[in-house]
């Protein structure tokens, strides 16, 4: 008897922790054959392999080795290479997660070659079309056959874009499946010791969005703000390669060097980062996923963006959307330091079982 064949796609760092619980869940189904494809959008050890190791992901069945490039180049290269894999492997289903360039590139190939497309983390909208991810989200949702939602607000977004919500299923959050599974193991890591950090007495920072790091004035102001915060407590800042490059271009390294409490480190692995998040006083970020993870951990999160595509984290979670205004960023940080940080709750269905729900729905509808 033939099996249901699914290609699971990953490309960039935020994809790995989303696919891991799905890969693990599919293993329980004898009738499903799975194939893991890595486009190679992210390729540095610390942006990719380390995550495979930390998350117990199997070695990809296929690695496209696409690498960095402009949006057109990167998306186009993935499409050209993934088409060949599609023709060779002939999957019934292609499953993509999140909103990176690899997500839309593989999605386009999949539907044009007759596979069903599954989008995990569908329906999120920042309503800011200058974000490359927003375009990737809108287009991927338009062509998907199954839309798996992390929060109910996404139903309305899909409906507003004329998408039949019968295709949409509210299942919870696979990123949180990974977090809950690995939280205990993360607690055993040694990164706090290595960085000489006291639990509950440091701020954790990540910044990598083009809108924050590609503009000289914005990037400089943000770094100055971090330096000011570091006068109150140590600031741990694992620096994304894009940000590292831009800081060099803008000559910001000397500013940072003057502040001994600024701890710039290489990008951390999944478990080390989770240990840092779980023990931080607060997190300051422009990431999407970290807004969700801090909400589940109950750690206050200051988001240095004008909007969020994950409104539930601000409505019920610990997230505060502050924008890029340094006064507002500092005011929120001081509020938290004064013990008046936002307390939140865990959103509905963020219970560690999203992957289970997703695979069940796929098997019930597509199983052979
Ligand atoms: C991508 C995603 C973004 C996600 C982020 C997480 C898109 C459009 N953006 O942004 O949604 O939040 O990943 O990290 O898909 N680089 C390295 N080593 C690597 C990867 C990248 O040095 O392993 C450097 C290169 O200089 C590259 C730059 O980082 O040009 C940006 O990489 P890219 O994949 O284009 O976008 P990200 O900013 O990482």
PDB file of N, CA and C in Angstrom, residues 7-12 15-16 35-43 48-49 52 59-68 73-89 94 96 101-107 109-110:
ATOM      1  N   UNK A   7       6.627  16.301   2.373  1.00  0.00           N
ATOM      2  CA  UNK A   7       7.927  16.985   2.469  1.00  0.00           C
ATOM      3  C   UNK A   7       7.781  18.120   3.482  1.00  0.00           C
ATOM      4  N   UNK A   8       8.581  18.076   4.534  1.00  0.00           N
ATOM      5  CA  UNK A   8       8.624  19.168   5.519  1.00  0.00           C
ATOM      6  C   UNK A   8       9.768  20.098   5.140  1.00  0.00           C
ATOM      7  N   UNK A   9       9.464  21.398   5.070  1.00  0.00           N
ATOM      8  CA  UNK A   9      10.459  22.368   4.612  1.00  0.00           C
ATOM      9  C   UNK A   9      10.976  23.225   5.774  1.00  0.00           C
ATOM     10  N   UNK A  10      12.306  23.366   5.843  1.00  0.00           N
ATOM     11  CA  UNK A  10      12.896  24.388   6.726  1.00  0.00           C
ATOM     12  C   UNK A  10      13.923  25.185   5.930  1.00  0.00           C
ATOM     13  N   UNK A  11      14.190  26.419   6.374  1.00  0.00           N
ATOM     14  CA  UNK A  11      15.161  27.231   5.661  1.00  0.00           C
ATOM     15  C   UNK A  11      15.978  28.099   6.595  1.00  0.00           C
ATOM     16  N   UNK A  12      15.286  28.742   7.526  1.00  0.00           N
ATOM     17  CA  UNK A  12      15.953  29.726   8.377  1.00  0.00           C
ATOM     18  C   UNK A  12      15.716  29.409   9.846  1.00  0.00           C
ATOM     19  N   UNK A  15      12.523  28.484  11.703  1.00  0.00           N
ATOM     20  CA  UNK A  15      11.747  27.341  11.204  1.00  0.00           C
ATOM     21  C   UNK A  15      12.032  26.063  11.989  1.00  0.00           C
ATOM     22  N   UNK A  16      13.247  25.945  12.510  1.00  0.00           N
ATOM     23  CA  UNK A  16      13.670  24.647  13.039  1.00  0.00           C
ATOM     24  C   UNK A  16      12.839  24.191  14.238  1.00  0.00           C
ATOM     25  N   UNK A  35       9.889  13.441   4.577  1.00  0.00           N
ATOM     26  CA  UNK A  35      11.141  13.822   3.922  1.00  0.00           C
ATOM     27  C   UNK A  35      11.443  15.229   4.418  1.00  0.00           C
ATOM     28  N   UNK A  36      12.652  15.430   4.948  1.00  0.00           N
ATOM     29  CA  UNK A  36      12.983  16.755   5.488  1.00  0.00           C
ATOM     30  C   UNK A  36      13.894  17.505   4.520  1.00  0.00           C
ATOM     31  N   UNK A  37      13.438  18.660   4.092  1.00  0.00           N
ATOM     32  CA  UNK A  37      14.216  19.468   3.157  1.00  0.00           C
ATOM     33  C   UNK A  37      14.677  20.774   3.813  1.00  0.00           C
ATOM     34  N   UNK A  38      15.970  21.045   3.710  1.00  0.00           N
ATOM     35  CA  UNK A  38      16.546  22.298   4.239  1.00  0.00           C
ATOM     36  C   UNK A  38      17.020  23.103   3.029  1.00  0.00           C
ATOM     37  N   UNK A  39      16.479  24.319   2.884  1.00  0.00           N
ATOM     38  CA  UNK A  39      16.882  25.120   1.715  1.00  0.00           C
ATOM     39  C   UNK A  39      18.284  25.691   1.871  1.00  0.00           C
ATOM     40  N   UNK A  40      18.755  25.815   3.129  1.00  0.00           N
ATOM     41  CA  UNK A  40      20.075  26.424   3.340  1.00  0.00           C
ATOM     42  C   UNK A  40      20.024  27.947   3.334  1.00  0.00           C
ATOM     43  N   UNK A  41      18.836  28.535   3.521  1.00  0.00           N
ATOM     44  CA  UNK A  41      18.752  30.005   3.628  1.00  0.00           C
ATOM     45  C   UNK A  41      19.654  30.478   4.768  1.00  0.00           C
ATOM     46  N   UNK A  42      19.591  29.778   5.895  1.00  0.00           N
ATOM     47  CA  UNK A  42      20.569  29.995   6.956  1.00  0.00           C
ATOM     48  C   UNK A  42      21.519  28.808   6.942  1.00  0.00           C
ATOM     49  N   UNK A  43      22.806  29.100   7.108  1.00  0.00           N
ATOM     50  CA  UNK A  43      23.825  28.074   6.848  1.00  0.00           C
ATOM     51  C   UNK A  43      24.939  28.064   7.881  1.00  0.00           C
ATOM     52  N   UNK A  48      22.069  27.274  12.234  1.00  0.00           N
ATOM     53  CA  UNK A  48      21.412  26.121  11.625  1.00  0.00           C
ATOM     54  C   UNK A  48      21.751  24.796  12.325  1.00  0.00           C
ATOM     55  N   UNK A  49      22.960  24.242  12.106  1.00  0.00           N
ATOM     56  CA  UNK A  49      23.309  22.909  12.642  1.00  0.00           C
ATOM     57  C   UNK A  49      23.083  22.783  14.143  1.00  0.00           C
ATOM     58  N   UNK A  52      19.615  21.992  14.831  1.00  0.00           N
ATOM     59  CA  UNK A  52      19.304  20.592  14.525  1.00  0.00           C
ATOM     60  C   UNK A  52      19.743  19.715  15.699  1.00  0.00           C
ATOM     61  N   UNK A  59      19.103  14.566  10.319  1.00  0.00           N
ATOM     62  CA  UNK A  59      19.818  15.228   9.234  1.00  0.00           C
ATOM     63  C   UNK A  59      18.839  15.397   8.071  1.00  0.00           C
ATOM     64  N   UNK A  60      18.830  16.543   7.392  1.00  0.00           N
ATOM     65  CA  UNK A  60      17.868  16.688   6.285  1.00  0.00           C
ATOM     66  C   UNK A  60      18.090  15.625   5.204  1.00  0.00           C
ATOM     67  N   UNK A  61      17.001  15.184   4.587  1.00  0.00           N
ATOM     68  CA  UNK A  61      17.123  14.248   3.458  1.00  0.00           C
ATOM     69  C   UNK A  61      17.698  14.969   2.252  1.00  0.00           C
ATOM     70  N   UNK A  62      17.505  16.288   2.231  1.00  0.00           N
ATOM     71  CA  UNK A  62      18.022  17.066   1.104  1.00  0.00           C
ATOM     72  C   UNK A  62      18.385  18.463   1.594  1.00  0.00           C
ATOM     73  N   UNK A  63      19.555  18.942   1.191  1.00  0.00           N
ATOM     74  CA  UNK A  63      20.023  20.280   1.574  1.00  0.00           C
ATOM     75  C   UNK A  63      20.296  21.055   0.296  1.00  0.00           C
ATOM     76  N   UNK A  64      19.577  22.161   0.091  1.00  0.00           N
ATOM     77  CA  UNK A  64      19.709  22.868  -1.191  1.00  0.00           C
ATOM     78  C   UNK A  64      20.895  23.841  -1.229  1.00  0.00           C
ATOM     79  N   UNK A  65      21.374  24.265  -0.080  1.00  0.00           N
ATOM     80  CA  UNK A  65      22.559  25.127  -0.042  1.00  0.00           C
ATOM     81  C   UNK A  65      22.381  26.479  -0.731  1.00  0.00           C
ATOM     82  N   UNK A  66      21.228  27.082  -0.570  1.00  0.00           N
ATOM     83  CA  UNK A  66      20.916  28.335  -1.275  1.00  0.00           C
ATOM     84  C   UNK A  66      21.721  29.528  -0.755  1.00  0.00           C
ATOM     85  N   UNK A  67      21.808  29.679   0.558  1.00  0.00           N
ATOM     86  CA  UNK A  67      22.594  30.774   1.143  1.00  0.00           C
ATOM     87  C   UNK A  67      21.910  32.132   1.058  1.00  0.00           C
ATOM     88  N   UNK A  68      22.697  33.172   1.303  1.00  0.00           N
ATOM     89  CA  UNK A  68      22.154  34.537   1.352  1.00  0.00           C
ATOM     90  C   UNK A  68      22.043  35.137  -0.042  1.00  0.00           C
ATOM     91  N   UNK A  73      16.775  36.961  -5.607  1.00  0.00           N
ATOM     92  CA  UNK A  73      17.782  35.919  -5.831  1.00  0.00           C
ATOM     93  C   UNK A  73      17.520  34.724  -4.924  1.00  0.00           C
ATOM     94  N   UNK A  74      17.320  35.025  -3.645  1.00  0.00           N
ATOM     95  CA  UNK A  74      17.148  33.938  -2.679  1.00  0.00           C
ATOM     96  C   UNK A  74      15.877  33.136  -2.967  1.00  0.00           C
ATOM     97  N   UNK A  75      14.774  33.863  -3.174  1.00  0.00           N
ATOM     98  CA  UNK A  75      13.497  33.187  -3.423  1.00  0.00           C
ATOM     99  C   UNK A  75      13.567  32.409  -4.741  1.00  0.00           C
ATOM    100  N   UNK A  76      14.134  33.042  -5.746  1.00  0.00           N
ATOM    101  CA  UNK A  76      14.239  32.403  -7.063  1.00  0.00           C
ATOM    102  C   UNK A  76      15.095  31.145  -7.031  1.00  0.00           C
ATOM    103  N   UNK A  77      16.226  31.248  -6.348  1.00  0.00           N
ATOM    104  CA  UNK A  77      17.131  30.079  -6.277  1.00  0.00           C
ATOM    105  C   UNK A  77      16.446  28.903  -5.579  1.00  0.00           C
ATOM    106  N   UNK A  78      15.732  29.205  -4.498  1.00  0.00           N
ATOM    107  CA  UNK A  78      15.018  28.115  -3.801  1.00  0.00           C
ATOM    108  C   UNK A  78      14.001  27.492  -4.752  1.00  0.00           C
ATOM    109  N   UNK A  79      13.266  28.339  -5.475  1.00  0.00           N
ATOM    110  CA  UNK A  79      12.241  27.802  -6.382  1.00  0.00           C
ATOM    111  C   UNK A  79      12.856  26.887  -7.435  1.00  0.00           C
ATOM    112  N   UNK A  80      13.970  27.308  -8.018  1.00  0.00           N
ATOM    113  CA  UNK A  80      14.601  26.505  -9.070  1.00  0.00           C
ATOM    114  C   UNK A  80      15.042  25.148  -8.517  1.00  0.00           C
ATOM    115  N   UNK A  81      15.656  25.174  -7.349  1.00  0.00           N
ATOM    116  CA  UNK A  81      16.185  23.914  -6.793  1.00  0.00           C
ATOM    117  C   UNK A  81      15.085  23.034  -6.217  1.00  0.00           C
ATOM    118  N   UNK A  82      14.100  23.665  -5.582  1.00  0.00           N
ATOM    119  CA  UNK A  82      13.047  22.839  -4.958  1.00  0.00           C
ATOM    120  C   UNK A  82      12.169  22.177  -6.022  1.00  0.00           C
ATOM    121  N   UNK A  83      12.018  22.827  -7.152  1.00  0.00           N
ATOM    122  CA  UNK A  83      11.231  22.216  -8.237  1.00  0.00           C
ATOM    123  C   UNK A  83      11.813  20.845  -8.625  1.00  0.00           C
ATOM    124  N   UNK A  84      13.145  20.794  -8.672  1.00  0.00           N
ATOM    125  CA  UNK A  84      13.799  19.520  -9.038  1.00  0.00           C
ATOM    126  C   UNK A  84      13.482  18.444  -7.996  1.00  0.00           C
ATOM    127  N   UNK A  85      13.491  18.850  -6.733  1.00  0.00           N
ATOM    128  CA  UNK A  85      13.193  17.883  -5.666  1.00  0.00           C
ATOM    129  C   UNK A  85      11.746  17.414  -5.782  1.00  0.00           C
ATOM    130  N   UNK A  86      10.850  18.347  -6.066  1.00  0.00           N
ATOM    131  CA  UNK A  86       9.426  18.002  -6.221  1.00  0.00           C
ATOM    132  C   UNK A  86       9.249  16.964  -7.327  1.00  0.00           C
ATOM    133  N   UNK A  87       9.916  17.182  -8.453  1.00  0.00           N
ATOM    134  CA  UNK A  87       9.755  16.277  -9.598  1.00  0.00           C
ATOM    135  C   UNK A  87      10.316  14.893  -9.270  1.00  0.00           C
ATOM    136  N   UNK A  88      11.350  14.875  -8.479  1.00  0.00           N
ATOM    137  CA  UNK A  88      11.990  13.613  -8.112  1.00  0.00           C
ATOM    138  C   UNK A  88      11.181  12.875  -7.023  1.00  0.00           C
ATOM    139  N   UNK A  89      10.754  13.614  -6.019  1.00  0.00           N
ATOM    140  CA  UNK A  89      10.138  12.973  -4.846  1.00  0.00           C
ATOM    141  C   UNK A  89       8.625  12.807  -4.952  1.00  0.00           C
ATOM    142  N   UNK A  94       3.229  19.236   0.761  1.00  0.00           N
ATOM    143  CA  UNK A  94       4.409  20.002   1.175  1.00  0.00           C
ATOM    144  C   UNK A  94       3.974  20.839   2.376  1.00  0.00           C
ATOM    145  N   UNK A  96       4.954  23.791   4.980  1.00  0.00           N
ATOM    146  CA  UNK A  96       5.860  24.914   5.246  1.00  0.00           C
ATOM    147  C   UNK A  96       5.435  25.605   6.536  1.00  0.00           C
ATOM    148  N   UNK A 101      11.593  33.623   3.418  1.00  0.00           N
ATOM    149  CA  UNK A 101      11.582  33.511   1.951  1.00  0.00           C
ATOM    150  C   UNK A 101      11.460  32.055   1.486  1.00  0.00           C
ATOM    151  N   UNK A 102      12.053  31.134   2.217  1.00  0.00           N
ATOM    152  CA  UNK A 102      11.952  29.716   1.844  1.00  0.00           C
ATOM    153  C   UNK A 102      10.501  29.223   1.907  1.00  0.00           C
ATOM    154  N   UNK A 103       9.698  29.801   2.789  1.00  0.00           N
ATOM    155  CA  UNK A 103       8.304  29.382   2.964  1.00  0.00           C
ATOM    156  C   UNK A 103       7.513  29.615   1.677  1.00  0.00           C
ATOM    157  N   UNK A 104       7.557  30.834   1.158  1.00  0.00           N
ATOM    158  CA  UNK A 104       6.786  31.146  -0.052  1.00  0.00           C
ATOM    159  C   UNK A 104       7.407  30.474  -1.282  1.00  0.00           C
ATOM    160  N   UNK A 105       8.726  30.404  -1.334  1.00  0.00           N
ATOM    161  CA  UNK A 105       9.378  29.818  -2.515  1.00  0.00           C
ATOM    162  C   UNK A 105       8.964  28.359  -2.688  1.00  0.00           C
ATOM    163  N   UNK A 106       9.044  27.593  -1.617  1.00  0.00           N
ATOM    164  CA  UNK A 106       8.678  26.173  -1.709  1.00  0.00           C
ATOM    165  C   UNK A 106       7.171  26.017  -1.886  1.00  0.00           C
ATOM    166  N   UNK A 107       6.409  26.921  -1.283  1.00  0.00           N
ATOM    167  CA  UNK A 107       4.951  26.869  -1.436  1.00  0.00           C
ATOM    168  C   UNK A 107       4.533  27.019  -2.885  1.00  0.00           C
ATOM    169  N   UNK A 109       6.272  26.373  -5.645  1.00  0.00           N
ATOM    170  CA  UNK A 109       6.610  25.152  -6.390  1.00  0.00           C
ATOM    171  C   UNK A 109       5.595  24.051  -6.097  1.00  0.00           C
ATOM    172  N   UNK A 110       5.274  23.900  -4.829  1.00  0.00           N
ATOM    173  CA  UNK A 110       4.404  22.792  -4.407  1.00  0.00           C
ATOM    174  C   UNK A 110       3.060  22.832  -5.118  1.00  0.00           C
TER     175      UNK A 110
END
